[in-house]
Amino acid sequence: MREAKLYSNLKSGIRCDLCARRCVIHDGETGFCRVRTAKDGKLYSLVYGLIDGMAPDPIEKKPLFHFAPGSSAFSISTSSCNFRCQFCLNYHSAHRETPVGQKLEPEEIVNLAQKYDCAGLTYTYTEPTIFMELAHDTAEIAHEKGMFNTFVTNGYMTQEAIDYIAPYLDAASVNFKGSANKKFYQELMSVPKVEPIFDAMLAMKEKGIFIEITNLIIPEVGDFVDDTHAMAKWVVENLGEHTPFHLTAFAPTYKMSHLPRTSAATLETHIEAAKDAGLVFVYSGNVAGHDYENTYCPECGFKAVERYSVYLSMNNLNRDGRCPKCQTDLNIAGVEWMVQGKGRFKRF
Ligand code: SF4
């Protein structure tokens, strides 16, 4: 147990201020995520230094296509989550009753990342908001060593949480499901409201954190083309038309194993809706070999980055991340960690 950051002592109990649930927790109880507990007037994290999952991954797997293309990111997670998605790919870890894992301190995590030749770290697999203190301390050391830090997040964070991690967070992949449809979030993810996610993205933008957005399309229950269009329009108006936007295909899993895979044709309908709303960089996910995995220059049409599935095949970008043919700015961040030319990700 490690004393948590970001909590308030109220008459009614201790309020956790990490995620938008703002659970009020009584002595001996845990919050919704099951990994933050109150004891003698203090809040504690049960997952600080308890690593449930870790692996070196290509940054494209996050997916982050416009941040440090071709680099390797050491990915870590702890048990549990603040959502309860019925289609969770990682439910073994995210829905655990009791946290488990390997004991590792922040310095040891960064040392492992360096050992595996990673340019940075990603806090992922489960929701990093619920292990924020560990992510913060690890990210601080990683920055000291010249490495990047990225989150794969559901975005359900408070302003205080963003203020806390912002000095060390370079980029975030904000993952939506079902095009942010409110009923879908309430019924299939146990999430009461979606507005805090949009507020969090505005706060991240304000702090200079590079944002990419992912939206999972699930046949029959989470296939809302009008909502994809509305979401994309919000992104154009609030984050900018060059914000990378990924539409990913669902694969049957967990309590949604009876549903079919999302077809490429369905995904293309959503891609068209996002483009129609004004987004420039729209990608497909989980359809290996699909042309929308690549980055084309919107000015001259040159294929600037070629990918296959979660791997970079060829990076033709200039050293500054621009189109090599016409010098157009393609909204590429983290160029100092970018790998040019052929992808060199090693499978360990
Ligand atoms: S991080 Fe956990 S305890 Fe804190 S508000 Fe969110 S669900 Fe509740």
PDB file of C-alpha atoms and ligand atoms in Angstrom, residues 15-25 30-37 43 81-82 129-130 156, ligand 1:
ATOM      1  CA  ARG A  15     -13.293  11.359  -1.857  1.00  0.00           C
ATOM      2  CA  CYS A  16     -10.897  10.064  -4.504  1.00  0.00           C
ATOM      3  CA  ASP A  17     -10.193  12.826  -7.036  1.00  0.00           C
ATOM      4  CA  LEU A  18      -8.391  10.764  -9.672  1.00  0.00           C
ATOM      5  CA  CYS A  19     -11.190   9.818 -12.016  1.00  0.00           C
ATOM      6  CA  ALA A  20     -14.534  11.404 -12.833  1.00  0.00           C
ATOM      7  CA  ARG A  21     -16.398   8.923 -10.630  1.00  0.00           C
ATOM      8  CA  ARG A  22     -15.038  10.758  -7.560  1.00  0.00           C
ATOM      9  CA  CYS A  23     -15.911   7.835  -5.285  1.00  0.00           C
ATOM     10  CA  VAL A  24     -16.525   8.662  -1.631  1.00  0.00           C
ATOM     11  CA  ILE A  25     -14.828   5.831   0.257  1.00  0.00           C
ATOM     12  CA  THR A  30     -12.426   0.428  -1.760  1.00  0.00           C
ATOM     13  CA  GLY A  31     -13.620   2.621  -4.618  1.00  0.00           C
ATOM     14  CA  PHE A  32     -15.315   1.382  -7.782  1.00  0.00           C
ATOM     15  CA  CYS A  33     -11.926   0.369  -9.256  1.00  0.00           C
ATOM     16  CA  ARG A  34     -11.173  -1.816  -6.182  1.00  0.00           C
ATOM     17  CA  VAL A  35      -7.566  -0.572  -5.948  1.00  0.00           C
ATOM     18  CA  ARG A  36      -7.924   2.518  -3.776  1.00  0.00           C
ATOM     19  CA  THR A  37      -8.824   2.079  -0.125  1.00  0.00           C
ATOM     20  CA  LEU A  43      -6.454   7.092   0.937  1.00  0.00           C
ATOM     21  CA  CYS A  81     -10.027  -0.469 -14.175  1.00  0.00           C
ATOM     22  CA  ASN A  82     -12.584   2.268 -13.521  1.00  0.00           C
ATOM     23  CA  THR A 129      -5.743   6.676 -14.268  1.00  0.00           C
ATOM     24  CA  ILE A 130      -6.217   4.084 -11.547  1.00  0.00           C
ATOM     25  CA  TYR A 156     -12.305   9.476 -17.594  1.00  0.00           C
TER      26      TYR A 156
HETATM   27  S1  SF4 B   1      -9.841   6.018  -9.439  1.00  0.00           S
HETATM   28 FE1  SF4 B   1     -11.062   4.371  -8.491  1.00  0.00          FE
HETATM   29  S2  SF4 B   1     -11.511   5.065  -6.412  1.00  0.00           S
HETATM   30 FE2  SF4 B   1     -10.825   6.854  -7.579  1.00  0.00          FE
HETATM   31  S3  SF4 B   1     -12.713   7.804  -8.298  1.00  0.00           S
HETATM   32 FE3  SF4 B   1     -12.002   6.436  -9.932  1.00  0.00          FE
HETATM   33  S4  SF4 B   1     -13.031   4.464  -9.570  1.00  0.00           S
HETATM   34 FE4  SF4 B   1     -13.248   5.705  -7.715  1.00  0.00          FE
END
